[in-house]
Structures are given as structure tokens and as C-alpha cells.
Amino acid sequence: MVMKFNPTFRFTLFISLLLLFGLSAYIFRIDINYFKSLLVGLPLSVAGFLYIVIYVGVTTLVWFGTIDFFRITGAIMFGPYWSTLFVWIAETANASILFHLSRDLGREFVRQKFNLKDKDLQYAKEGGGFWRVFILRINPLVPFRLMDIGFGLSKVSFRKYFWGVVLGSPLRIFWLQFVIFGIEKTILSNPQALMDYFSHNPKAFLFSVSYLGGVAVLTVAAVIVAIIKKSQGHQVTRHL
């Protein structure tokens, strides 16, 4: 007989897991040099595979600090290009895991407590879900983990979320890996290192400005389109 838990129990379990994932950062400490020693000397394919597996296993359970750790380690060990590929694969796996965790344990509770129906949840149909995911995913100010959890609670289908993640993440990840590779570990201990790096690397500065400017333009365009669609929807409702 399959046991079925009510939405309140599942939501409580979901919140407990989130708290555990957050507090685990204070329990587990990972040393960059030790992690590098595990992968140094291995063929690129083997080292990359192990990096992805460890990345997914650790960052899914320990949220704070571990992502920065793996980003820095990956950039130093594999360079900006290979580390971008490995981080992209790992973050896609993470997004899938956390999306389903949020949807399976938390969504039904939210719907019941707020008396929501499918039609009440935004971006339930057409292409809105995908484009919203894509725009947020390329924005470096939006944490991946919050997106994974938040969209798991929404009506956006996993297929749309998955492709938004797959297509929206690479440029953002590459930009971060590119900058981290140039600064290396000093990015954590010396914030001024970022300004020094850009002042001595005009191409990196121009690339960063172009990327951030493009993100800003896409974000503004998405907001304008959303406002226009909402306005048109209100006009149709009035006529009806």
C-alpha cells in the first residue's frame, strides 16, 4: 500500500529540508586545495565527470558558500571554457532536482492555503513561462536556487523551465567563469581585485559591460511586453 501524505506534512518536510540545506553550510567546510588534489592528474573527461557529480551532490545539500567554491575551483582547474560546460551541466541537474522537490512537496500546500486554481497561476500557458525563466536565468542578480524553488511552486511546466534553464544559463555562467579565471581566489579575499582586473583587461571589461547591458535591455523589453499583454487582457475583459 502506497502511503500518501497530506499537503501540510509535505510542505513542513519541504521547509525543514530548506532549513537543513541552509544550516549545513555551517557544518561542512570544504578546502579548495584538498578538492583540487582529488582531481589533479586525472584525464579531463574523468576529472570533469567527477567534478559534476561532486558539484551536484554537494551544492544540492549545502547552499551557502559551496557554489562560489566550485565556481572558483572549476575556473582555476579547467579554465573558463571547460568549467562553463561542467558548471552548466551541473546546474541543469540541480535545477531539475530542486524544481521537482519544490513541486512535489510544496506546491499543493500553497495552492490549498491560497485557494489557487491552475488559471490563477501566472504563465500557465503559451510561451510566457519559458521566456520568464530565460530572462531571469541570464540575470546574474537572480539566484539559481530561488528560481528552482520558486518555479517549482508555480504552474510553469518542467519542460518549459528545463529549456529556459538550458538556454538561459550558459552566457551567465561563462561570464562568471571568465571573470573568476582572471581573478582566481583573490575574488573572495580582496574585492578590489575585481576593479584591478577590469582596469588591466579592457576586453574583459567590454565583454562584461556588453553582457550586463544586454541583460538590462532584455529585462526592460520583457517588462514592457508583459505590461502591454496585461493591458490588452484587461481591455478584452471589459468588452466581454
PDB file of C-alpha atoms in Angstrom:
ATOM      1  CA  MET A   1       0.000   0.000   0.000  1.00  0.00           C
ATOM      2  CA  VAL A   2       1.420   3.353  -1.034  1.00  0.00           C
ATOM      3  CA  MET A   3       1.436   5.948   1.755  1.00  0.00           C
ATOM      4  CA  LYS A   4       0.070   9.373   0.842  1.00  0.00           C
ATOM      5  CA  PHE A   5       0.975  12.379   2.946  1.00  0.00           C
ATOM      6  CA  ASN A   6      -1.235  15.440   3.165  1.00  0.00           C
ATOM      7  CA  PRO A   7      -0.012  18.751   1.691  1.00  0.00           C
ATOM      8  CA  THR A   8       0.684  20.285   5.116  1.00  0.00           C
ATOM      9  CA  PHE A   9       3.011  17.451   6.085  1.00  0.00           C
ATOM     10  CA  ARG A  10       4.798  17.600   2.751  1.00  0.00           C
ATOM     11  CA  PHE A  11       5.172  21.366   2.976  1.00  0.00           C
ATOM     12  CA  THR A  12       6.558  21.071   6.529  1.00  0.00           C
ATOM     13  CA  LEU A  13       9.043  18.492   5.269  1.00  0.00           C
ATOM     14  CA  PHE A  14       9.929  20.810   2.389  1.00  0.00           C
ATOM     15  CA  ILE A  15      10.620  23.773   4.717  1.00  0.00           C
ATOM     16  CA  SER A  16      12.626  21.516   7.048  1.00  0.00           C
ATOM     17  CA  LEU A  17      14.799  20.407   4.142  1.00  0.00           C
ATOM     18  CA  LEU A  18      15.366  24.012   3.077  1.00  0.00           C
ATOM     19  CA  LEU A  19      16.479  24.922   6.609  1.00  0.00           C
ATOM     20  CA  LEU A  20      18.728  21.871   6.728  1.00  0.00           C
ATOM     21  CA  PHE A  21      20.299  22.775   3.386  1.00  0.00           C
ATOM     22  CA  GLY A  22      20.915  26.311   4.611  1.00  0.00           C
ATOM     23  CA  LEU A  23      22.370  25.358   8.008  1.00  0.00           C
ATOM     24  CA  SER A  24      24.567  22.654   6.515  1.00  0.00           C
ATOM     25  CA  ALA A  25      26.895  25.374   5.205  1.00  0.00           C
ATOM     26  CA  TYR A  26      27.972  26.000   8.803  1.00  0.00           C
ATOM     27  CA  ILE A  27      28.623  22.305   9.400  1.00  0.00           C
ATOM     28  CA  PHE A  28      30.551  21.284   6.296  1.00  0.00           C
ATOM     29  CA  ARG A  29      33.774  23.018   5.326  1.00  0.00           C
ATOM     30  CA  ILE A  30      35.449  22.272   2.008  1.00  0.00           C
ATOM     31  CA  ASP A  31      39.071  23.060   1.292  1.00  0.00           C
ATOM     32  CA  ILE A  32      39.926  24.183  -2.233  1.00  0.00           C
ATOM     33  CA  ASN A  33      43.407  22.659  -2.197  1.00  0.00           C
ATOM     34  CA  TYR A  34      42.091  19.303  -0.966  1.00  0.00           C
ATOM     35  CA  PHE A  35      39.405  19.231  -3.635  1.00  0.00           C
ATOM     36  CA  LYS A  36      41.944  20.071  -6.336  1.00  0.00           C
ATOM     37  CA  SER A  37      44.226  17.280  -5.121  1.00  0.00           C
ATOM     38  CA  LEU A  38      41.433  14.783  -5.801  1.00  0.00           C
ATOM     39  CA  LEU A  39      41.191  15.759  -9.468  1.00  0.00           C
ATOM     40  CA  VAL A  40      44.743  16.766 -10.385  1.00  0.00           C
ATOM     41  CA  GLY A  41      46.395  14.271 -12.725  1.00  0.00           C
ATOM     42  CA  LEU A  42      43.166  12.718 -13.937  1.00  0.00           C
ATOM     43  CA  PRO A  43      42.159  12.848 -17.624  1.00  0.00           C
ATOM     44  CA  LEU A  44      39.934  15.809 -18.430  1.00  0.00           C
ATOM     45  CA  SER A  45      36.894  13.627 -19.090  1.00  0.00           C
ATOM     46  CA  VAL A  46      37.249  11.775 -15.780  1.00  0.00           C
ATOM     47  CA  ALA A  47      38.032  14.923 -13.785  1.00  0.00           C
ATOM     48  CA  GLY A  48      35.108  16.725 -15.407  1.00  0.00           C
ATOM     49  CA  PHE A  49      32.699  13.885 -14.665  1.00  0.00           C
ATOM     50  CA  LEU A  50      33.779  13.691 -11.012  1.00  0.00           C
ATOM     51  CA  TYR A  51      33.584  17.478 -10.724  1.00  0.00           C
ATOM     52  CA  ILE A  52      29.982  17.463 -11.983  1.00  0.00           C
ATOM     53  CA  VAL A  53      28.941  14.599  -9.697  1.00  0.00           C
ATOM     54  CA  ILE A  54      30.514  16.185  -6.604  1.00  0.00           C
ATOM     55  CA  TYR A  55      29.182  19.628  -7.586  1.00  0.00           C
ATOM     56  CA  VAL A  56      25.607  18.346  -7.833  1.00  0.00           C
ATOM     57  CA  GLY A  57      25.849  16.209  -4.708  1.00  0.00           C
ATOM     58  CA  VAL A  58      27.300  18.948  -2.506  1.00  0.00           C
ATOM     59  CA  THR A  59      25.548  22.083  -3.796  1.00  0.00           C
ATOM     60  CA  THR A  60      22.141  20.417  -3.717  1.00  0.00           C
ATOM     61  CA  LEU A  61      22.584  19.753   0.013  1.00  0.00           C
ATOM     62  CA  VAL A  62      24.771  22.700   1.069  1.00  0.00           C
ATOM     63  CA  TRP A  63      23.614  26.005  -0.396  1.00  0.00           C
ATOM     64  CA  PHE A  64      25.722  28.808   1.047  1.00  0.00           C
ATOM     65  CA  GLY A  65      29.339  29.149   0.002  1.00  0.00           C
ATOM     66  CA  THR A  66      29.638  25.899  -1.922  1.00  0.00           C
ATOM     67  CA  ILE A  67      28.604  27.329  -5.291  1.00  0.00           C
ATOM     68  CA  ASP A  68      31.315  30.003  -5.070  1.00  0.00           C
ATOM     69  CA  PHE A  69      33.771  27.305  -4.049  1.00  0.00           C
ATOM     70  CA  PHE A  70      33.017  25.091  -7.039  1.00  0.00           C
ATOM     71  CA  ARG A  71      32.911  28.014  -9.473  1.00  0.00           C
ATOM     72  CA  ILE A  72      36.358  29.199  -8.359  1.00  0.00           C
ATOM     73  CA  THR A  73      37.831  25.709  -8.280  1.00  0.00           C
ATOM     74  CA  GLY A  74      36.416  24.886 -11.706  1.00  0.00           C
ATOM     75  CA  ALA A  75      37.733  28.083 -13.289  1.00  0.00           C
ATOM     76  CA  ILE A  76      41.212  27.535 -11.829  1.00  0.00           C
ATOM     77  CA  MET A  77      41.410  23.854 -12.755  1.00  0.00           C
ATOM     78  CA  PHE A  78      39.654  23.721 -16.120  1.00  0.00           C
ATOM     79  CA  GLY A  79      39.783  27.290 -17.427  1.00  0.00           C
ATOM     80  CA  PRO A  80      36.769  29.419 -18.388  1.00  0.00           C
ATOM     81  CA  TYR A  81      35.547  27.285 -21.289  1.00  0.00           C
ATOM     82  CA  TRP A  82      35.573  23.769 -19.873  1.00  0.00           C
ATOM     83  CA  SER A  83      34.440  24.968 -16.454  1.00  0.00           C
ATOM     84  CA  THR A  84      31.481  26.710 -18.102  1.00  0.00           C
ATOM     85  CA  LEU A  85      30.421  23.418 -19.689  1.00  0.00           C
ATOM     86  CA  PHE A  86      30.810  21.461 -16.458  1.00  0.00           C
ATOM     87  CA  VAL A  87      29.017  24.063 -14.314  1.00  0.00           C
ATOM     88  CA  TRP A  88      26.232  24.333 -16.906  1.00  0.00           C
ATOM     89  CA  ILE A  89      25.615  20.567 -16.802  1.00  0.00           C
ATOM     90  CA  ALA A  90      25.748  20.521 -13.003  1.00  0.00           C
ATOM     91  CA  GLU A  91      23.417  23.498 -12.606  1.00  0.00           C
ATOM     92  CA  THR A  92      20.937  21.975 -15.058  1.00  0.00           C
ATOM     93  CA  ALA A  93      20.883  18.823 -12.936  1.00  0.00           C
ATOM     94  CA  ASN A  94      20.498  20.908  -9.773  1.00  0.00           C
ATOM     95  CA  ALA A  95      17.625  22.868 -11.300  1.00  0.00           C
ATOM     96  CA  SER A  96      15.811  19.648 -12.196  1.00  0.00           C
ATOM     97  CA  ILE A  97      16.235  18.184  -8.705  1.00  0.00           C
ATOM     98  CA  LEU A  98      15.174  21.291  -6.773  1.00  0.00           C
ATOM     99  CA  PHE A  99      12.298  22.075  -9.156  1.00  0.00           C
ATOM    100  CA  HIS A 100      10.775  18.632  -8.587  1.00  0.00           C
ATOM    101  CA  LEU A 101      11.493  18.770  -4.857  1.00  0.00           C
ATOM    102  CA  SER A 102       9.628  22.074  -4.624  1.00  0.00           C
ATOM    103  CA  ARG A 103       6.758  20.917  -6.841  1.00  0.00           C
ATOM    104  CA  ASP A 104       6.232  17.556  -5.177  1.00  0.00           C
ATOM    105  CA  LEU A 105       6.495  18.743  -1.569  1.00  0.00           C
ATOM    106  CA  GLY A 106       5.367  22.365  -1.581  1.00  0.00           C
ATOM    107  CA  ARG A 107       3.087  23.258  -4.465  1.00  0.00           C
ATOM    108  CA  GLU A 108      -0.130  21.561  -3.336  1.00  0.00           C
ATOM    109  CA  PHE A 109       0.089  23.211   0.086  1.00  0.00           C
ATOM    110  CA  VAL A 110       0.474  26.675  -1.457  1.00  0.00           C
ATOM    111  CA  ARG A 111      -2.472  26.087  -3.787  1.00  0.00           C
ATOM    112  CA  GLN A 112      -4.746  24.928  -0.963  1.00  0.00           C
ATOM    113  CA  LYS A 113      -3.818  27.656   1.511  1.00  0.00           C
ATOM    114  CA  PHE A 114      -4.297  30.448  -1.021  1.00  0.00           C
ATOM    115  CA  ASN A 115      -7.236  28.743  -2.767  1.00  0.00           C
ATOM    116  CA  LEU A 116      -5.476  28.917  -6.126  1.00  0.00           C
ATOM    117  CA  LYS A 117      -6.536  27.162  -9.293  1.00  0.00           C
ATOM    118  CA  ASP A 118      -4.471  26.488 -12.395  1.00  0.00           C
ATOM    119  CA  LYS A 119      -5.854  29.550 -14.147  1.00  0.00           C
ATOM    120  CA  ASP A 120      -4.849  31.731 -11.172  1.00  0.00           C
ATOM    121  CA  LEU A 121      -1.183  30.888 -11.521  1.00  0.00           C
ATOM    122  CA  GLN A 122       0.655  33.100 -13.996  1.00  0.00           C
ATOM    123  CA  TYR A 123       2.406  31.858 -17.102  1.00  0.00           C
ATOM    124  CA  ALA A 124       0.399  28.648 -17.136  1.00  0.00           C
ATOM    125  CA  LYS A 125       0.089  28.540 -20.904  1.00  0.00           C
ATOM    126  CA  GLU A 126       1.588  29.766 -24.143  1.00  0.00           C
ATOM    127  CA  GLY A 127       5.249  30.829 -24.058  1.00  0.00           C
ATOM    128  CA  GLY A 128       5.232  33.130 -21.035  1.00  0.00           C
ATOM    129  CA  GLY A 129       6.743  30.558 -18.728  1.00  0.00           C
ATOM    130  CA  PHE A 130       9.731  29.840 -20.929  1.00  0.00           C
ATOM    131  CA  TRP A 131      10.585  33.471 -21.612  1.00  0.00           C
ATOM    132  CA  ARG A 132      10.235  34.457 -17.992  1.00  0.00           C
ATOM    133  CA  VAL A 133      12.598  31.661 -16.979  1.00  0.00           C
ATOM    134  CA  PHE A 134      15.032  32.616 -19.741  1.00  0.00           C
ATOM    135  CA  ILE A 135      15.115  36.317 -18.782  1.00  0.00           C
ATOM    136  CA  LEU A 136      15.598  35.574 -15.092  1.00  0.00           C
ATOM    137  CA  ARG A 137      18.187  32.883 -15.768  1.00  0.00           C
ATOM    138  CA  ILE A 138      20.543  35.168 -17.677  1.00  0.00           C
ATOM    139  CA  ASN A 139      20.313  37.841 -14.967  1.00  0.00           C
ATOM    140  CA  PRO A 140      23.308  37.496 -12.594  1.00  0.00           C
ATOM    141  CA  LEU A 141      21.334  39.164  -9.778  1.00  0.00           C
ATOM    142  CA  VAL A 142      18.775  36.343  -9.575  1.00  0.00           C
ATOM    143  CA  PRO A 143      19.975  33.335  -7.513  1.00  0.00           C
ATOM    144  CA  PHE A 144      19.598  29.993  -9.258  1.00  0.00           C
ATOM    145  CA  ARG A 145      18.328  28.251  -6.114  1.00  0.00           C
ATOM    146  CA  LEU A 146      15.495  30.728  -5.544  1.00  0.00           C
ATOM    147  CA  MET A 147      14.424  30.279  -9.159  1.00  0.00           C
ATOM    148  CA  ASP A 148      14.417  26.491  -8.891  1.00  0.00           C
ATOM    149  CA  ILE A 149      12.311  26.555  -5.735  1.00  0.00           C
ATOM    150  CA  GLY A 150      10.022  29.386  -6.861  1.00  0.00           C
ATOM    151  CA  PHE A 151       9.161  27.977 -10.279  1.00  0.00           C
ATOM    152  CA  GLY A 152       8.581  24.569  -8.715  1.00  0.00           C
ATOM    153  CA  LEU A 153       5.718  26.173  -6.791  1.00  0.00           C
ATOM    154  CA  SER A 154       4.294  27.793  -9.939  1.00  0.00           C
ATOM    155  CA  LYS A 155       2.233  26.382 -12.807  1.00  0.00           C
ATOM    156  CA  VAL A 156       5.122  26.557 -15.271  1.00  0.00           C
ATOM    157  CA  SER A 157       5.701  23.097 -16.706  1.00  0.00           C
ATOM    158  CA  PHE A 158       9.001  21.362 -16.098  1.00  0.00           C
ATOM    159  CA  ARG A 159       9.606  21.188 -19.846  1.00  0.00           C
ATOM    160  CA  LYS A 160       9.425  24.984 -20.193  1.00  0.00           C
ATOM    161  CA  TYR A 161      11.524  25.511 -17.084  1.00  0.00           C
ATOM    162  CA  PHE A 162      14.118  22.986 -18.236  1.00  0.00           C
ATOM    163  CA  TRP A 163      14.611  24.624 -21.632  1.00  0.00           C
ATOM    164  CA  GLY A 164      14.660  28.076 -20.064  1.00  0.00           C
ATOM    165  CA  VAL A 165      17.467  26.860 -17.807  1.00  0.00           C
ATOM    166  CA  VAL A 166      19.359  25.094 -20.588  1.00  0.00           C
ATOM    167  CA  LEU A 167      19.278  28.087 -22.951  1.00  0.00           C
ATOM    168  CA  GLY A 168      19.402  30.907 -20.423  1.00  0.00           C
ATOM    169  CA  SER A 169      22.266  29.730 -18.215  1.00  0.00           C
ATOM    170  CA  PRO A 170      25.352  29.363 -20.494  1.00  0.00           C
ATOM    171  CA  LEU A 171      26.149  33.046 -21.112  1.00  0.00           C
ATOM    172  CA  ARG A 172      25.720  33.953 -17.446  1.00  0.00           C
ATOM    173  CA  ILE A 173      27.883  31.031 -16.341  1.00  0.00           C
ATOM    174  CA  PHE A 174      30.557  31.790 -18.924  1.00  0.00           C
ATOM    175  CA  TRP A 175      30.733  35.440 -17.872  1.00  0.00           C
ATOM    176  CA  LEU A 176      31.262  34.449 -14.240  1.00  0.00           C
ATOM    177  CA  GLN A 177      33.811  31.748 -15.082  1.00  0.00           C
ATOM    178  CA  PHE A 178      35.660  34.137 -17.394  1.00  0.00           C
ATOM    179  CA  VAL A 179      35.966  36.771 -14.670  1.00  0.00           C
ATOM    180  CA  ILE A 180      36.814  34.272 -11.927  1.00  0.00           C
ATOM    181  CA  PHE A 181      39.526  32.724 -14.098  1.00  0.00           C
ATOM    182  CA  GLY A 182      41.169  36.121 -14.440  1.00  0.00           C
ATOM    183  CA  ILE A 183      40.982  36.957 -10.742  1.00  0.00           C
ATOM    184  CA  GLU A 184      41.231  33.462  -9.230  1.00  0.00           C
ATOM    185  CA  LYS A 185      40.953  33.037  -5.441  1.00  0.00           C
ATOM    186  CA  THR A 186      41.616  36.702  -4.654  1.00  0.00           C
ATOM    187  CA  ILE A 187      37.994  37.487  -5.576  1.00  0.00           C
ATOM    188  CA  LEU A 188      36.942  36.286  -2.099  1.00  0.00           C
ATOM    189  CA  SER A 189      39.668  37.939  -0.023  1.00  0.00           C
ATOM    190  CA  ASN A 190      40.142  41.178  -1.970  1.00  0.00           C
ATOM    191  CA  PRO A 191      37.077  42.854  -3.557  1.00  0.00           C
ATOM    192  CA  GLN A 192      39.394  45.465  -5.088  1.00  0.00           C
ATOM    193  CA  ALA A 193      40.868  42.684  -7.238  1.00  0.00           C
ATOM    194  CA  LEU A 194      37.813  42.871  -9.496  1.00  0.00           C
ATOM    195  CA  MET A 195      38.374  46.552 -10.263  1.00  0.00           C
ATOM    196  CA  ASP A 196      42.100  45.959 -10.780  1.00  0.00           C
ATOM    197  CA  TYR A 197      41.337  43.103 -13.150  1.00  0.00           C
ATOM    198  CA  PHE A 198      38.990  45.184 -15.301  1.00  0.00           C
ATOM    199  CA  SER A 199      41.365  48.155 -15.340  1.00  0.00           C
ATOM    200  CA  HIS A 200      44.130  45.954 -16.765  1.00  0.00           C
ATOM    201  CA  ASN A 201      41.877  43.927 -19.088  1.00  0.00           C
ATOM    202  CA  PRO A 202      39.776  46.248 -21.272  1.00  0.00           C
ATOM    203  CA  LYS A 203      38.442  43.347 -23.358  1.00  0.00           C
ATOM    204  CA  ALA A 204      37.073  41.666 -20.251  1.00  0.00           C
ATOM    205  CA  PHE A 205      35.552  44.968 -19.176  1.00  0.00           C
ATOM    206  CA  LEU A 206      33.877  45.499 -22.562  1.00  0.00           C
ATOM    207  CA  PHE A 207      32.581  41.930 -22.579  1.00  0.00           C
ATOM    208  CA  SER A 208      31.120  42.408 -19.089  1.00  0.00           C
ATOM    209  CA  VAL A 209      29.515  45.731 -19.998  1.00  0.00           C
ATOM    210  CA  SER A 210      28.039  44.223 -23.175  1.00  0.00           C
ATOM    211  CA  TYR A 211      26.668  41.237 -21.287  1.00  0.00           C
ATOM    212  CA  LEU A 212      25.159  43.264 -18.443  1.00  0.00           C
ATOM    213  CA  GLY A 213      23.811  45.847 -20.882  1.00  0.00           C
ATOM    214  CA  GLY A 214      22.185  43.117 -22.956  1.00  0.00           C
ATOM    215  CA  VAL A 215      20.603  41.617 -19.846  1.00  0.00           C
ATOM    216  CA  ALA A 216      19.238  45.038 -18.868  1.00  0.00           C
ATOM    217  CA  VAL A 217      17.746  45.612 -22.340  1.00  0.00           C
ATOM    218  CA  LEU A 218      16.111  42.167 -22.415  1.00  0.00           C
ATOM    219  CA  THR A 219      14.719  42.649 -18.916  1.00  0.00           C
ATOM    220  CA  VAL A 220      13.204  46.037 -19.746  1.00  0.00           C
ATOM    221  CA  ALA A 221      11.782  44.664 -23.005  1.00  0.00           C
ATOM    222  CA  ALA A 222      10.229  41.722 -21.149  1.00  0.00           C
ATOM    223  CA  VAL A 223       8.624  44.051 -18.598  1.00  0.00           C
ATOM    224  CA  ILE A 224       7.192  46.264 -21.363  1.00  0.00           C
ATOM    225  CA  VAL A 225       5.781  43.261 -23.230  1.00  0.00           C
ATOM    226  CA  ALA A 226       4.227  41.935 -20.011  1.00  0.00           C
ATOM    227  CA  ILE A 227       2.600  45.312 -19.311  1.00  0.00           C
ATOM    228  CA  ILE A 228       1.217  45.509 -22.861  1.00  0.00           C
ATOM    229  CA  LYS A 229      -0.208  41.977 -22.669  1.00  0.00           C
ATOM    230  CA  LYS A 230      -1.770  42.691 -19.283  1.00  0.00           C
ATOM    231  CA  SER A 231      -3.326  45.898 -20.618  1.00  0.00           C
ATOM    232  CA  GLN A 232      -4.724  44.087 -23.644  1.00  0.00           C
ATOM    233  CA  GLY A 233      -6.144  41.392 -21.375  1.00  0.00           C
ATOM    234  CA  HIS A 234      -7.971  43.988 -19.278  1.00  0.00           C
ATOM    235  CA  GLN A 235      -9.424  45.588 -22.420  1.00  0.00           C
ATOM    236  CA  VAL A 236     -10.733  42.237 -23.661  1.00  0.00           C
ATOM    237  CA  THR A 237     -12.283  41.561 -20.248  1.00  0.00           C
ATOM    238  CA  ARG A 238     -14.098  44.910 -20.270  1.00  0.00           C
ATOM    239  CA  HIS A 239     -15.575  44.234 -23.717  1.00  0.00           C
ATOM    240  CA  LEU A 240     -16.820  40.867 -22.540  1.00  0.00           C
TER     241      LEU A 240
END
